[in-house]
PDB file of C-alpha atoms in Angstrom:
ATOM      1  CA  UNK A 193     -74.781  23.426  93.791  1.00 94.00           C
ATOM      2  CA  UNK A 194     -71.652  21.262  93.902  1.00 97.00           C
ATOM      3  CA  UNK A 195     -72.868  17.679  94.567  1.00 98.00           C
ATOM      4  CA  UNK A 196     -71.601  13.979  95.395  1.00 98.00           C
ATOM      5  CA  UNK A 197     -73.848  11.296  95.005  1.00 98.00           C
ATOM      6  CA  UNK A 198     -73.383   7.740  95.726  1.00 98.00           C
ATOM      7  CA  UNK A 199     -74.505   4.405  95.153  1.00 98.00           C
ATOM      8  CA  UNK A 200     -76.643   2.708  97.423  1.00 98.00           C
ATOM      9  CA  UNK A 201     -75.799  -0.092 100.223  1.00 98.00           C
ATOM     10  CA  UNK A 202     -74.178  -3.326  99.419  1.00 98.00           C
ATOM     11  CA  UNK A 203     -74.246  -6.588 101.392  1.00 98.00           C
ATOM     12  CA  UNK A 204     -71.578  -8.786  99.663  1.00 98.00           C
ATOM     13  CA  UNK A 205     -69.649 -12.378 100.669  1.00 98.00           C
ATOM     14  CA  UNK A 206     -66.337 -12.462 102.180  1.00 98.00           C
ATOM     15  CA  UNK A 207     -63.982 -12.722  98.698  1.00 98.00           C
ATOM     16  CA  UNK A 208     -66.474 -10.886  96.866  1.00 98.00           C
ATOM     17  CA  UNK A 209     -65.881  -7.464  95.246  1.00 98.00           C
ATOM     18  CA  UNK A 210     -67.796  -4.691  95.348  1.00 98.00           C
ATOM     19  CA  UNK A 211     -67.796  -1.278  93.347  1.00 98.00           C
ATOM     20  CA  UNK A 212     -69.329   1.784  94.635  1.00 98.00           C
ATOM     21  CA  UNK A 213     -70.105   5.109  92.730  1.00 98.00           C
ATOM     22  CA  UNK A 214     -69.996   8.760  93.301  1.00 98.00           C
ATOM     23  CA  UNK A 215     -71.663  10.805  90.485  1.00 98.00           C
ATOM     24  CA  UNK A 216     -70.330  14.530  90.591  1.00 98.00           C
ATOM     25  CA  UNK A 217     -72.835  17.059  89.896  1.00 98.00           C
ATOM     26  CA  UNK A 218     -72.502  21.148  89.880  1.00 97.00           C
ATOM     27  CA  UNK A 219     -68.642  21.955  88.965  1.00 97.00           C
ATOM     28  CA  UNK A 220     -66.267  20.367  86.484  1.00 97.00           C
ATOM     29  CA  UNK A 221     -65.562  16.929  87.194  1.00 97.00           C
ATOM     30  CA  UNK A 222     -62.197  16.477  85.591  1.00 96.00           C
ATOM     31  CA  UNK A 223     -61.268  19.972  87.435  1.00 96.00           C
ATOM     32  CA  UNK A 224     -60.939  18.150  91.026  1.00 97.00           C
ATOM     33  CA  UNK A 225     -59.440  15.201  92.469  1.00 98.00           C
ATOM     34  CA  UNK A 226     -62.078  12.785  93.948  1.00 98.00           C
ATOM     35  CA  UNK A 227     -60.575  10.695  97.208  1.00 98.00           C
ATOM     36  CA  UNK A 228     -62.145   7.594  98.848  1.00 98.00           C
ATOM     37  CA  UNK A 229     -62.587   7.361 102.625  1.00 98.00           C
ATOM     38  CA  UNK A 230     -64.383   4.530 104.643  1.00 98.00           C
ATOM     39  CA  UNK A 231     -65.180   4.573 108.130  1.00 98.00           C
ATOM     40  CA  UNK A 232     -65.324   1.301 109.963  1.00 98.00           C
ATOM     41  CA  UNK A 233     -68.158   0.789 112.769  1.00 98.00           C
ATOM     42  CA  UNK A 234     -68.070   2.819 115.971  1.00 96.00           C
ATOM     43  CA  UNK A 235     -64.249   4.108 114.506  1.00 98.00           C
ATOM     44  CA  UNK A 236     -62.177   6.779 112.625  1.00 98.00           C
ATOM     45  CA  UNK A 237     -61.834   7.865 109.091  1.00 98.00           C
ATOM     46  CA  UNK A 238     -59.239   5.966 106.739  1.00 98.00           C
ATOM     47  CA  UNK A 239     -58.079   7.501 103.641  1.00 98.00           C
ATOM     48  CA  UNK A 240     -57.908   4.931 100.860  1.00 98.00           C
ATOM     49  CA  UNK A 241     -56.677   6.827  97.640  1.00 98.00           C
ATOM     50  CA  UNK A 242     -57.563   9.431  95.207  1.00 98.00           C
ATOM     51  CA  UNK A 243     -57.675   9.448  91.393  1.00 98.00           C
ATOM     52  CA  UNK A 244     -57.335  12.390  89.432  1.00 98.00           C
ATOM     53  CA  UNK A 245     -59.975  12.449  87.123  1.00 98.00           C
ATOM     54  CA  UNK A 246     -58.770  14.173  84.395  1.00 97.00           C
ATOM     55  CA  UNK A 247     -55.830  11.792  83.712  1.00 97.00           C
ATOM     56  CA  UNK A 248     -57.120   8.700  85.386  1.00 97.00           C
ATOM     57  CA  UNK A 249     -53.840   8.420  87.391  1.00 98.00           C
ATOM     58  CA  UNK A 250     -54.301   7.751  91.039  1.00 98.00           C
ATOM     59  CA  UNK A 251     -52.832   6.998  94.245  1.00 98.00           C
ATOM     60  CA  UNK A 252     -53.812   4.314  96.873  1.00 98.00           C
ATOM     61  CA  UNK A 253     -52.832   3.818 100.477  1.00 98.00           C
ATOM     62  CA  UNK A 254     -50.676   1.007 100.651  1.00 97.00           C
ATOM     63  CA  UNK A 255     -52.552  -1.229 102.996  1.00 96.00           C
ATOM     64  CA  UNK A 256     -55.415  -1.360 100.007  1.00 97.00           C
ATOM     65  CA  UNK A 257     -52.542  -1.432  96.870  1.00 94.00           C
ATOM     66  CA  UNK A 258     -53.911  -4.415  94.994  1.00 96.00           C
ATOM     67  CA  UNK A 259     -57.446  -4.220  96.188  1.00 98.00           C
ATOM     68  CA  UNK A 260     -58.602  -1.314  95.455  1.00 98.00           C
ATOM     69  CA  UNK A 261     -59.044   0.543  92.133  1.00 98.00           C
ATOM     70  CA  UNK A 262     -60.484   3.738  91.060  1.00 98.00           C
ATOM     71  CA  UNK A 263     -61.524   4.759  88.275  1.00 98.00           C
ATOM     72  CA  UNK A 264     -63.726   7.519  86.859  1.00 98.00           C
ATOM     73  CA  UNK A 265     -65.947   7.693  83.330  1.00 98.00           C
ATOM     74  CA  UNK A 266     -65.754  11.468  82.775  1.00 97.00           C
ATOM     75  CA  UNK A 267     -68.933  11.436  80.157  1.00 97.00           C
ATOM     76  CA  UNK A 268     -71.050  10.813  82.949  1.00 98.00           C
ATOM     77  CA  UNK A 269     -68.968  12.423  85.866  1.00 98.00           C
ATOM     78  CA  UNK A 270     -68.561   9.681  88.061  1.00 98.00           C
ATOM     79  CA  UNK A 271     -66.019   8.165  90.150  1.00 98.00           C
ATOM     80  CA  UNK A 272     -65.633   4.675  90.764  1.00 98.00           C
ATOM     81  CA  UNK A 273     -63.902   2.797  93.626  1.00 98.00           C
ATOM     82  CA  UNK A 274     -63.674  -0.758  92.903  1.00 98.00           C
ATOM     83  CA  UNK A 275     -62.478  -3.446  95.994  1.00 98.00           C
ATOM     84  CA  UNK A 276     -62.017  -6.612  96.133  1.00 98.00           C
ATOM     85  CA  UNK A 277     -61.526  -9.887  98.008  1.00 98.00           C
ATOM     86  CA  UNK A 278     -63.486  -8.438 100.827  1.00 98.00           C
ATOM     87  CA  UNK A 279     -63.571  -9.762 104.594  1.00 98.00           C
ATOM     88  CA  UNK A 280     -65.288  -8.652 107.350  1.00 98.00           C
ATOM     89  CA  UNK A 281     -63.210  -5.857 108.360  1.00 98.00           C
ATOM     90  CA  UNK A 282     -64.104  -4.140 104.937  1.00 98.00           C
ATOM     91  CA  UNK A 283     -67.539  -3.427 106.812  1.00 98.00           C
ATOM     92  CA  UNK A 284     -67.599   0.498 106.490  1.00 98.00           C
ATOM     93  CA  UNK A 285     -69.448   3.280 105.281  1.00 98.00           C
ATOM     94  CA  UNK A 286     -67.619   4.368 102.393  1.00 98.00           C
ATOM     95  CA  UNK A 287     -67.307   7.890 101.251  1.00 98.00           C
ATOM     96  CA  UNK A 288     -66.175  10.019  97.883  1.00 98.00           C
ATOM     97  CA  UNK A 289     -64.611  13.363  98.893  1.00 98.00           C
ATOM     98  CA  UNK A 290     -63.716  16.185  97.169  1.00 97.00           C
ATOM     99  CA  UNK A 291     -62.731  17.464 100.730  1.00 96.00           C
ATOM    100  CA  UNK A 292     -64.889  20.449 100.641  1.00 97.00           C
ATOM    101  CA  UNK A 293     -67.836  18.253  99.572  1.00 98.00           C
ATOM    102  CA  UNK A 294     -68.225  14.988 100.203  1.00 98.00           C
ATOM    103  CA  UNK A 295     -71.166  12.200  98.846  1.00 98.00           C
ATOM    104  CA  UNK A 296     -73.173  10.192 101.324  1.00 98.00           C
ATOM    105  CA  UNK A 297     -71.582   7.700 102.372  1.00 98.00           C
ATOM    106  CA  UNK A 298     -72.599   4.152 100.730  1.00 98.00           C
ATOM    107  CA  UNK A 299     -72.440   1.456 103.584  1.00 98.00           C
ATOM    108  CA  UNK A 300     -70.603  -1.999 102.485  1.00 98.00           C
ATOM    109  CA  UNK A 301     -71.501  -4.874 104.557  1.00 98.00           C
ATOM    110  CA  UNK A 302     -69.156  -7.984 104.411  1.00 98.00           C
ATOM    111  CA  UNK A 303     -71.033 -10.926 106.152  1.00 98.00           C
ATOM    112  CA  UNK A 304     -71.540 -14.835 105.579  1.00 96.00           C
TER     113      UNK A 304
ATOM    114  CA  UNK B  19     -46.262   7.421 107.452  1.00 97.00           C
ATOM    115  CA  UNK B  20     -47.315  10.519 108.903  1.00 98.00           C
ATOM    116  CA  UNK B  21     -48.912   9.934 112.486  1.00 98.00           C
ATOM    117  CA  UNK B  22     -51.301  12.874 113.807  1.00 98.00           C
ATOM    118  CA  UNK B  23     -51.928  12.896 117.230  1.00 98.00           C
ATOM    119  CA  UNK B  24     -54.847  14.119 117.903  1.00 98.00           C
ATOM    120  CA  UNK B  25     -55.506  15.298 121.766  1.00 98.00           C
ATOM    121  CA  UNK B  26     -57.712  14.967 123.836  1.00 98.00           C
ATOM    122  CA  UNK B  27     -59.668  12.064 122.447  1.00 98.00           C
ATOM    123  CA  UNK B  28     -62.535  12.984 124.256  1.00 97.00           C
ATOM    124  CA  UNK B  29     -63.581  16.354 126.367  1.00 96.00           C
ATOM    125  CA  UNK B  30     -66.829  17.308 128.163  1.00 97.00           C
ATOM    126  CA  UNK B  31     -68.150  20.878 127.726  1.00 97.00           C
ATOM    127  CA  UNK B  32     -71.065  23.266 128.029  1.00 96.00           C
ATOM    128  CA  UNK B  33     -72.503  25.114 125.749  1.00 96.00           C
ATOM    129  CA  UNK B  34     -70.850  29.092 125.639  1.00 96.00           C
ATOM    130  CA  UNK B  35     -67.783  27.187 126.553  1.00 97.00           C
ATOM    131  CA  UNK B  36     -63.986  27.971 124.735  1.00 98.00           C
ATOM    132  CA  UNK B  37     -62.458  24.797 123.328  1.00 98.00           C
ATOM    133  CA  UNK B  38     -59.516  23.830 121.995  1.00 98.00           C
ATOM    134  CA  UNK B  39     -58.153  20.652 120.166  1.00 98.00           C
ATOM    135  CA  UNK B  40     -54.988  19.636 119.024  1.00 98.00           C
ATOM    136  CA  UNK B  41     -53.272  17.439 116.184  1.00 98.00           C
ATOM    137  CA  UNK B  42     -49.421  17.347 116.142  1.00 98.00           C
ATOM    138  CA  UNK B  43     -47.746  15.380 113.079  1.00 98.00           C
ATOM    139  CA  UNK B  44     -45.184  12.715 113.685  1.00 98.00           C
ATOM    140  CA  UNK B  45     -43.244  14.844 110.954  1.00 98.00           C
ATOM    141  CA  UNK B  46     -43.520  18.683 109.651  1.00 98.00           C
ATOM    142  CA  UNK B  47     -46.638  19.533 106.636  1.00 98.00           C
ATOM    143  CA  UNK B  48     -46.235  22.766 106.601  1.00 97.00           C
ATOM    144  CA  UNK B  49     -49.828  24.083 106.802  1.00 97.00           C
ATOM    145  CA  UNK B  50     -51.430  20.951 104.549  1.00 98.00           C
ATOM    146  CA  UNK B  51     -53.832  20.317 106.993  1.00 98.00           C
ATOM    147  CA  UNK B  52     -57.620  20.227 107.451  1.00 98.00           C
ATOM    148  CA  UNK B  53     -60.459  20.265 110.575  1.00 98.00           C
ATOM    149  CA  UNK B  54     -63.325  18.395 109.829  1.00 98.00           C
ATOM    150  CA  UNK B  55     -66.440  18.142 112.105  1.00 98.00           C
ATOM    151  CA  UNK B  56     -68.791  14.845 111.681  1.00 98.00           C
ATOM    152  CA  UNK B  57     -71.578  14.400 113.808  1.00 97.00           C
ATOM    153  CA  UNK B  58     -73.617  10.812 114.064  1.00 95.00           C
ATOM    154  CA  UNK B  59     -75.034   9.652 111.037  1.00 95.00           C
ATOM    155  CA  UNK B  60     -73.707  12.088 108.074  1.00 98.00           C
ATOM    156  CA  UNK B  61     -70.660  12.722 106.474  1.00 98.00           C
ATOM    157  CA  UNK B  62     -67.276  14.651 107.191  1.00 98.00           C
ATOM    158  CA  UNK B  63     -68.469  18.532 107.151  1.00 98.00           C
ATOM    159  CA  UNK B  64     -64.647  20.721 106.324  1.00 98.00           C
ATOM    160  CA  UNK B  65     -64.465  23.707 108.725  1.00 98.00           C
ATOM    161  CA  UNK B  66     -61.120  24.543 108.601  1.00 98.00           C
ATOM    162  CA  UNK B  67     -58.429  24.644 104.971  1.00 98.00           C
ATOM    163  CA  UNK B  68     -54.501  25.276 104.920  1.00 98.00           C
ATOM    164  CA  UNK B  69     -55.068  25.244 109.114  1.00 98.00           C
ATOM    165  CA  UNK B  70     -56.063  28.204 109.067  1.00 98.00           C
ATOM    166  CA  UNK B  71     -58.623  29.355 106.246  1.00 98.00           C
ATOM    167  CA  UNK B  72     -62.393  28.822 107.283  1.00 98.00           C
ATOM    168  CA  UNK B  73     -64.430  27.142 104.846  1.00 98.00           C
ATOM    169  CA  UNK B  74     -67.238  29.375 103.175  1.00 97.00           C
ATOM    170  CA  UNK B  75     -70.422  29.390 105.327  1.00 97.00           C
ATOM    171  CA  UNK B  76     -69.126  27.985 108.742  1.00 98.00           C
ATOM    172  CA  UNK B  77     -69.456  29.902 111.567  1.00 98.00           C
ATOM    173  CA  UNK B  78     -66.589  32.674 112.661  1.00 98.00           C
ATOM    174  CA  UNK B  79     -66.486  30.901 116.047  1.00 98.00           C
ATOM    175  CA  UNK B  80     -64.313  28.272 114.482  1.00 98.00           C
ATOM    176  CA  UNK B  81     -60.715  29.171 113.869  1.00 98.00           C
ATOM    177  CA  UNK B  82     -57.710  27.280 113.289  1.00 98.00           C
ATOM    178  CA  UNK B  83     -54.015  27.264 113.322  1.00 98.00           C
ATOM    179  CA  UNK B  84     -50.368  26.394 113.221  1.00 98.00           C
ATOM    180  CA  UNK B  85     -47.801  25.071 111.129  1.00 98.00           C
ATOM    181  CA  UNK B  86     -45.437  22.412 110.865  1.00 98.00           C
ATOM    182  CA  UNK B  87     -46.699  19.912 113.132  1.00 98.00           C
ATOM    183  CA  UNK B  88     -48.385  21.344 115.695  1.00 98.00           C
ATOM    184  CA  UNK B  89     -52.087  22.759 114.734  1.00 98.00           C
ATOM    185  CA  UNK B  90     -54.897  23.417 117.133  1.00 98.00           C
ATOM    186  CA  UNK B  91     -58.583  24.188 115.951  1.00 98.00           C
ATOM    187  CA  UNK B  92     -60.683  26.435 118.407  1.00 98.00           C
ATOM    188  CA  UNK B  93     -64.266  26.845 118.869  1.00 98.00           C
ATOM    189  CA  UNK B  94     -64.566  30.313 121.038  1.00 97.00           C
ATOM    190  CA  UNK B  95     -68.266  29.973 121.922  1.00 96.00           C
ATOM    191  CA  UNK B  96     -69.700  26.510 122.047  1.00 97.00           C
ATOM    192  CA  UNK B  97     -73.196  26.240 120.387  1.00 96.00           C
ATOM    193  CA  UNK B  98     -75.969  22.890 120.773  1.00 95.00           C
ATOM    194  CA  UNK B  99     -74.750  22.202 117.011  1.00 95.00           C
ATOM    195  CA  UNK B 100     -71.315  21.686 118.093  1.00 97.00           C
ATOM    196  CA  UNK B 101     -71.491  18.861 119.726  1.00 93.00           C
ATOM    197  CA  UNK B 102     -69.986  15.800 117.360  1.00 97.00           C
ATOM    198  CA  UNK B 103     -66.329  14.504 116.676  1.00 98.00           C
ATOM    199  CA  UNK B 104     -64.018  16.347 115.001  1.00 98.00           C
ATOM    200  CA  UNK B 105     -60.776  15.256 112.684  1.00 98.00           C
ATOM    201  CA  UNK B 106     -57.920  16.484 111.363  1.00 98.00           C
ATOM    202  CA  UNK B 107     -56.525  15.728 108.155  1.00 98.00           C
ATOM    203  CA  UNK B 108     -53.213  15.689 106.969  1.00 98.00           C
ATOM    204  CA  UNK B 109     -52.522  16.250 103.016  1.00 98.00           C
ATOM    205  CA  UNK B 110     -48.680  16.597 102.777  1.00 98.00           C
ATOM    206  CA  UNK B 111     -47.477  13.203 102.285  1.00 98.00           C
ATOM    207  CA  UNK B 112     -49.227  10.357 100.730  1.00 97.00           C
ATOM    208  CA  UNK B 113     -51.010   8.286 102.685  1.00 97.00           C
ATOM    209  CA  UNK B 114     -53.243  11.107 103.685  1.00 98.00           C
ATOM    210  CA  UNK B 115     -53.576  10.173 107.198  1.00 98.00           C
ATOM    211  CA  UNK B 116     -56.496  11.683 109.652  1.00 98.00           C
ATOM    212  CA  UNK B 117     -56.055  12.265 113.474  1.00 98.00           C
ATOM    213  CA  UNK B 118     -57.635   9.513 115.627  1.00 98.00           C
ATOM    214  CA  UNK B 119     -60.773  11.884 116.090  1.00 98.00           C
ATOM    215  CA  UNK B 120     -61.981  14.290 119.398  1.00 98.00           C
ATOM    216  CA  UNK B 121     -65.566  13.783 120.845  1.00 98.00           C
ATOM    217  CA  UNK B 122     -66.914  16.847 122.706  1.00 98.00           C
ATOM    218  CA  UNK B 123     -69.762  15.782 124.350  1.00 96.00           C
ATOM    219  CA  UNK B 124     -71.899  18.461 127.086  1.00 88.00           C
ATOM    220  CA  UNK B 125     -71.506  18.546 130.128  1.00 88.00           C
TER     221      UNK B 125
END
């Protein structure tokens, strides 16, 4: 069955970065875009870009452009969301989405 | 950016009860637009495609529907499992931006 797996939970310093992975199982990988959404404590869901994984090209919400990057390594069919210079308010559960399936959630904790 | 509105932001309801929730976009997406229902502790579950196609496998008591920038998703028999926050998602115009989120709780 069609399947998004992610990393597991990071605790990193404030100007740290962190990278998080979502390995694709159960379809073509390259056949799908793969989006990033996080979800801050107690709030709503943010979306934070896509990449297409065939081509590699990708679009990111402006509030993250020079932040973020995604990338993907279609041999193993994985996604990668890369972010960096963190601060507390990067605290969030972060999710791949393929909108009708989404991984886990990997939770990134930015603390002192 | 696209704003969706997303009304109420919470609502109180029994179970066998008719519900209704609304998103209206700051600007018209034709019918890009998703529901998704998340309850605590696990991910974003899609109900609801093109605001008006129901995913595979969810129950026919969840429909959706609309166009331009007013879309409403409605749950004609409220079941125990219902009971979460649901979002809408808007995939026009980049950013992708999702409705501030409904909470149905029971009554």
């Amino acid at each position: 069955q069609v399947q998004l797996v992610q990393s597991g939970a990071e605790v990193k310093k404030p100007g740290a970065s962190v990278r998080v992975s979502c390995k694709a199982s159960g379809y073509i990988f390259s056949g799908h875009y793969m989006h990033w959404v996080r979800q801050a404590p107690g709030q709503g869901l943010e979306w934070m870009g896509r990449i297409n994984p065939n081509t590699g090209d990708t679009n990111y919400a402006q509030r993250f452009q020079g932040r973020v990057t995604m990338t993907r390594d279609t041999s193993i069919s994985t996604a990668f969301m890369s972010l960096s210079r963190l601060r507390s308010d990067d605290t969030a559960i972060y999710y791949c989405a393929r909108w009708d399936v989404w991984g886990q959630g990997t939770t990134v904790t930015v603390s002192s | 950016d696209i704003q969706m509105t997303q009304s109420p932001s919470s609502l109180s309801a029994s179970v066998g009860d008719r519900v209704t929730i609304t998103c209206r976009a700051s600007q018209g997406i034709t019918n890009d637009l998703g529901w998704y229902q998340q309850t605590p502790g696990k991910a974003p579950k899609r109900l609801i495609y093109a605001a008006s196609s129901l995913q595979s496998g969810v129950p026919s008591r969840f429909s959706g529907s609309g166009s331009g920038t007013e879309f409403t998703l409605t749950i004609s028999s409220l079941q125990p499992e219902d009971f979460a926050t649901y979002y809408c998602l808007q995939h026009n115009t980049f950013p992708l931006t999702f409705g501030g989120g409904t909470r149905l709780e029971i009554k």
